[in-house]
Coordinates of C-alpha atoms and ligand atoms in Angstrom, one line a residue:
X95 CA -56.9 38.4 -23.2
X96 CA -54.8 37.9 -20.1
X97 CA -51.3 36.4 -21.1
X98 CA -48.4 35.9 -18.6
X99 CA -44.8 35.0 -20.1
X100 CA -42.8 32.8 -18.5
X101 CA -38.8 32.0 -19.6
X102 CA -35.3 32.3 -18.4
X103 CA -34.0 36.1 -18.0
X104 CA -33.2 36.6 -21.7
X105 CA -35.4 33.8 -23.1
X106 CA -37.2 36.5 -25.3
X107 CA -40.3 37.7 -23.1
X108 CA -39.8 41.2 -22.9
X109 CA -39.2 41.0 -27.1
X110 CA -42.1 39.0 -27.8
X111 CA -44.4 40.7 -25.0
X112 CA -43.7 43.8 -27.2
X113 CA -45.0 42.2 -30.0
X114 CA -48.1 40.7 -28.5
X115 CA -49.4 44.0 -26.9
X116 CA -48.8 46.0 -30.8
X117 CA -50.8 43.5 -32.4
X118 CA -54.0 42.6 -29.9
X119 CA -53.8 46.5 -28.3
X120 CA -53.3 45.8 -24.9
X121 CA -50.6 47.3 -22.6
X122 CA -47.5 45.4 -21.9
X123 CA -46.3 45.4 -18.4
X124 CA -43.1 44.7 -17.6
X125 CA -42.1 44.9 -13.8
X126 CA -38.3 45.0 -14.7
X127 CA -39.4 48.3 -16.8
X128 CA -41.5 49.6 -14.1
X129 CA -38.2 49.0 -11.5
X130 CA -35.9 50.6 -14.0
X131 CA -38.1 53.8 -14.0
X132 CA -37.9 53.9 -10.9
X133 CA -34.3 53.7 -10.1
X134 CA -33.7 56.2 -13.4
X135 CA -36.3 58.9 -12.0
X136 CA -34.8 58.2 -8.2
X137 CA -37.7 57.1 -6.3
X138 CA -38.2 55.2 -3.0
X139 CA -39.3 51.8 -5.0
X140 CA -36.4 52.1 -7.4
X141 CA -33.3 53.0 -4.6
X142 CA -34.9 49.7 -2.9
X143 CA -35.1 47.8 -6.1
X144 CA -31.8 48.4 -7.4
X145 CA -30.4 47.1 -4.5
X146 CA -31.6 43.4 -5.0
X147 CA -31.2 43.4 -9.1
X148 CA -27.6 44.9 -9.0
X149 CA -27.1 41.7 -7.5
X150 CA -29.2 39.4 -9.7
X151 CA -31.8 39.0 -7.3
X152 CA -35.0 39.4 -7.3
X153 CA -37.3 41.8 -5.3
X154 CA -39.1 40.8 -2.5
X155 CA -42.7 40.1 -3.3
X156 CA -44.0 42.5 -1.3
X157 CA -42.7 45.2 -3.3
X158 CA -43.8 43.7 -6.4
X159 CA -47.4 42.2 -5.8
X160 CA -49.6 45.5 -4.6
X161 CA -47.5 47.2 -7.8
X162 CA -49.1 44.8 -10.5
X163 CA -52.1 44.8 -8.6
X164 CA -53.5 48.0 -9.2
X165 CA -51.6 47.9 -12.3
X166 CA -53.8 45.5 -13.8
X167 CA -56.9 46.8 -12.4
X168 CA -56.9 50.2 -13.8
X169 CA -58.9 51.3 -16.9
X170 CA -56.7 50.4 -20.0
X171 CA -56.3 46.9 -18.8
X172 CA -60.0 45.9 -19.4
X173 CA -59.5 44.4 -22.4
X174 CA -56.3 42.1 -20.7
X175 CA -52.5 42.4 -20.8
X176 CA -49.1 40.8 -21.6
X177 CA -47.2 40.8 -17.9
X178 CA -43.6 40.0 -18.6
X179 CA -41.3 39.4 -15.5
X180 CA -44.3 38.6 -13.6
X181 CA -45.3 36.5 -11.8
X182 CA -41.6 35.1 -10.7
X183 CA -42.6 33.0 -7.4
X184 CA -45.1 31.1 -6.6
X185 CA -46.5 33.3 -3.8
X186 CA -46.4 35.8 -6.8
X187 CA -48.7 34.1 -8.5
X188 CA -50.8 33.1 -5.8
X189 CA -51.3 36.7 -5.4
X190 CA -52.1 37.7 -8.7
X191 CA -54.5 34.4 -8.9
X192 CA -56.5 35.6 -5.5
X193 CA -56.7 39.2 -6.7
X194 CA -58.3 38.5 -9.9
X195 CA -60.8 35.7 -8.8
X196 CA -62.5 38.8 -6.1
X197 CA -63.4 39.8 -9.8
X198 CA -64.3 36.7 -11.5
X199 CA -61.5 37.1 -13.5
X200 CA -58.0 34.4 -14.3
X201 CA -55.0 34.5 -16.6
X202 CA -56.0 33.1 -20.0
X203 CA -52.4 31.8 -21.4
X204 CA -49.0 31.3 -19.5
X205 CA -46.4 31.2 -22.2
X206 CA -43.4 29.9 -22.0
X207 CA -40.8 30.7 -24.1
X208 CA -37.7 28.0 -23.9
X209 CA -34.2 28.4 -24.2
X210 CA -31.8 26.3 -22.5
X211 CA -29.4 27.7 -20.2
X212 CA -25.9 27.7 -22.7
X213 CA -27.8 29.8 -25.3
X214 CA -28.5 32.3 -22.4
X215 CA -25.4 33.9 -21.6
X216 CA -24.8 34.8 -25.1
X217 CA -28.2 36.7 -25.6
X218 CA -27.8 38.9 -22.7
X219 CA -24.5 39.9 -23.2
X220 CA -25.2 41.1 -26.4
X221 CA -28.4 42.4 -25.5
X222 CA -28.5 46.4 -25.7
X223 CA -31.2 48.5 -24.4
X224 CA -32.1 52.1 -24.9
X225 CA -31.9 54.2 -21.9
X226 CA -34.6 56.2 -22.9
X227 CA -37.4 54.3 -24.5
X228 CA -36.2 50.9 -23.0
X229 CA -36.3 49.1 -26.6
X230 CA -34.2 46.3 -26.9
X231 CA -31.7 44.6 -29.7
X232 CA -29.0 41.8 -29.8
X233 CA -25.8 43.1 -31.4
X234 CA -25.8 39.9 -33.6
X235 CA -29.7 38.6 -33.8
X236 CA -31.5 41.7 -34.1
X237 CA -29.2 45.0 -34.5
X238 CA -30.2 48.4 -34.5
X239 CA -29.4 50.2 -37.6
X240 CA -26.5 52.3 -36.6
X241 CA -24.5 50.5 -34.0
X242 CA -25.2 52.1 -30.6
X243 CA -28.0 54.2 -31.6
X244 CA -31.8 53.4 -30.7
X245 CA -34.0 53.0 -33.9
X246 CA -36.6 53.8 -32.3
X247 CA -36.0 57.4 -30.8
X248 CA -31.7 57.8 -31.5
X249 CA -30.7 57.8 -27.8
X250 CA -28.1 55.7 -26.7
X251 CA -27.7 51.8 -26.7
X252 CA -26.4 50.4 -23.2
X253 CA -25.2 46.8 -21.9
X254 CA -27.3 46.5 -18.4
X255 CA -25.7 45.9 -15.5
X256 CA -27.1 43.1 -14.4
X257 CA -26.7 41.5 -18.1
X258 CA -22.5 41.1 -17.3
X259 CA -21.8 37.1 -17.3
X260 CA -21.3 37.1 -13.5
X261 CA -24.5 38.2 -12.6
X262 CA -26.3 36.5 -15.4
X263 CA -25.2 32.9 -13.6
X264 CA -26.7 33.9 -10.4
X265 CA -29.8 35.0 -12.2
X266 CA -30.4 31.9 -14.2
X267 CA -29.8 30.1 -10.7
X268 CA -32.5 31.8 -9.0
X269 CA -34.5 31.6 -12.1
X270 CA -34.8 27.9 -12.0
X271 CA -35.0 27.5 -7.7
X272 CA -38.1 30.2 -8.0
X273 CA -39.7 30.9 -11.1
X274 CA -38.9 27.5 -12.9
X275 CA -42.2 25.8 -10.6
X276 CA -44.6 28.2 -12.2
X277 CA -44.0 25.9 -15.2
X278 CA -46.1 23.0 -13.1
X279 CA -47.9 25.7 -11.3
X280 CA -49.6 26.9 -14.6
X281 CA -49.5 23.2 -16.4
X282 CA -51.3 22.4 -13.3
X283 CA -54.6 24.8 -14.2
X284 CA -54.2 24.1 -18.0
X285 CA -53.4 27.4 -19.2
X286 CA -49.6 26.3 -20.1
X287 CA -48.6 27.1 -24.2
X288 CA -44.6 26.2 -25.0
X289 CA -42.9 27.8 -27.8
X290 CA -39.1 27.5 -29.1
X291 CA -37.7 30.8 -27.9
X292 CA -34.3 29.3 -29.7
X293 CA -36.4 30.5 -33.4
X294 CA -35.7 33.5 -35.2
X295 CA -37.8 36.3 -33.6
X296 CA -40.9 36.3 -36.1
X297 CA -40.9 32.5 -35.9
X298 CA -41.4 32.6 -32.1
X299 CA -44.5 35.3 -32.6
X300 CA -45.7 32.9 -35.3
X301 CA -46.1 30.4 -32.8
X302 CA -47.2 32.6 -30.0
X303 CA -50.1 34.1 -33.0
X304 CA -51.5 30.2 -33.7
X305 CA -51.6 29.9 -29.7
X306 CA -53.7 33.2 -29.1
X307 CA -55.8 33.2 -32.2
Ligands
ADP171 P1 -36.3 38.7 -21.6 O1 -37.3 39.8 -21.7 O2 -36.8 37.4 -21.6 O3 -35.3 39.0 -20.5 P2 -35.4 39.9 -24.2 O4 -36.7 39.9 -24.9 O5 -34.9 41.2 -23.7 O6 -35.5 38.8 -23.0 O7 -34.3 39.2 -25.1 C1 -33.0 39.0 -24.7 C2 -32.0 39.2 -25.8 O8 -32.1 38.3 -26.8 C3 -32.2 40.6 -26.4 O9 -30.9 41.1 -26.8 C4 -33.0 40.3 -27.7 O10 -32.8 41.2 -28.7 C5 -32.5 38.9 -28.1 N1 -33.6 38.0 -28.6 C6 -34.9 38.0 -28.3 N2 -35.5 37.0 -29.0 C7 -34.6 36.5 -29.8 C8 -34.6 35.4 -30.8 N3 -35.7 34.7 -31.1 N4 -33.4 35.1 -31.4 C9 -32.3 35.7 -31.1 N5 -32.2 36.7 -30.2 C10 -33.3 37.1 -29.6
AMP172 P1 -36.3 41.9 -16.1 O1 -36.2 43.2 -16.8 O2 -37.6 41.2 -16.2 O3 -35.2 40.9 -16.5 O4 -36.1 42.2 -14.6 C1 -34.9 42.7 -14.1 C2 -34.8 42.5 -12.6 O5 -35.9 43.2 -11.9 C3 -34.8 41.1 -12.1 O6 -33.6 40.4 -12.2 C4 -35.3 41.3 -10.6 O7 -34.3 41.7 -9.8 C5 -36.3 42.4 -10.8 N1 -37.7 42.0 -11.0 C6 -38.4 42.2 -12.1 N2 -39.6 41.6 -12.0 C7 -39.7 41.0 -10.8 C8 -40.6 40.2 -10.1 N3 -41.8 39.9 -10.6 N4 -40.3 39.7 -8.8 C9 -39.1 40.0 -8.3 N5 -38.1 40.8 -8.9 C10 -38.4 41.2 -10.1

């Protein structure tokens, strides 16, 4: 099972991606995860990263596309994966496309999960992440138990920096000028499943369930 998810920043992916890869065991890959590793553990990758999303844009494929690449091709990844925040371009997907087809292989399901732009804004600035095991909550939709406190593991509960308004508008701009085609791109091969990302959160994986079986 080979599921992409596609959406504004914020429209739910990473929330529902999470969701996907508990119930149908299959590893959730998250290339904004894999960059913020980077950056916290001080790499190469991550010093060049951060550069580009402190600013709301986004990496330059050719960081990105060898990355989930091998990702995908190694051993726990035989039985498929959830990729969320890829692919984000069209030469992105391309990529991934031309990679898989040396093995015979294609994405199965490209969903998108819709929210319009004014309902954006509001979800990341209240989203919170851990800044150790990355889980994420909305202060108002879906709060962690004690305010500022992970559920999960107890570490701390942080506003990202590149989920402040300003940088928000530029990343919803460059979300519809280069990730917004993908819509067609995947429409186009027939592998394109909507669902109402504006739904409560088990309402959205409802709908996502009845698409994937
Ligand atoms: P993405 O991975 O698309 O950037 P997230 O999954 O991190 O988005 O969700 C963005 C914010 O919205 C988070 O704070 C999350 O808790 C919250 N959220 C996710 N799904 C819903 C929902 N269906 N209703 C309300 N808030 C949601
Ligand atoms: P996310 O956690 O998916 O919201 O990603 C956070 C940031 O990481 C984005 O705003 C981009 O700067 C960068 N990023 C993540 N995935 C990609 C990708 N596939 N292509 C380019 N940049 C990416």
């Amino acid at each position: 099972m080979k599921i992409i998810m596609l959406g504004a920043p914020g429209a739910g992916k990473g929330t529902q991606a999470k969701q996907i890869a508990s119930k149908y065991d299959i590893p959730h890959i998250s290339t904004g995860d894999i960059f913020r590793a980077n950056i916290k553990n001080g790499t190469e990758l991550g010093m060049k990263a951060k550069t580009y999303m402190d600013k709301g844009l986004l990496v330059p494929d050719e960081l990105v596309v060898d990355l989930v690449v091998d990702r995908v091709a190694a051993k726990d990844c035989e039985k498929g994966y959830v990729l969320d925040g890829f692919p984000r371009t069209i030469p992105q997907a391309e990529a991934l496309d031309a990679a898989l087809a040396k093995n015979g292989e294609n994405v199965e399901f490209a969903i998108n999960v819709e929210v319009p732009d004014e309902n954006i804004v509001k979800r990341m600035s209240g989203r919170r992440a851990c800044v150790a095991c990355g889980a994420t909550y909305h202060i108002e939709h879906i709060p962690p138990k004690t305010e500022g406190i992970c559920d999960t593991c107890g570490k701390e509960l942080i506003l990202r920096d590149d989920d402040k308004p300003e940088t928000v508008l530029n990343r919803l701009n460059i979300y519809h000028e280069q990730t917004q085609p993908l819509i067609d791109y995947y429409n186009t091969k027939g592998i394109l499943k909507e669902v109402d990302g504006t739904k409560d959160m088990a309402d959205v994986f409802n709908e996502i369930v009845a698409i994937l079986g």
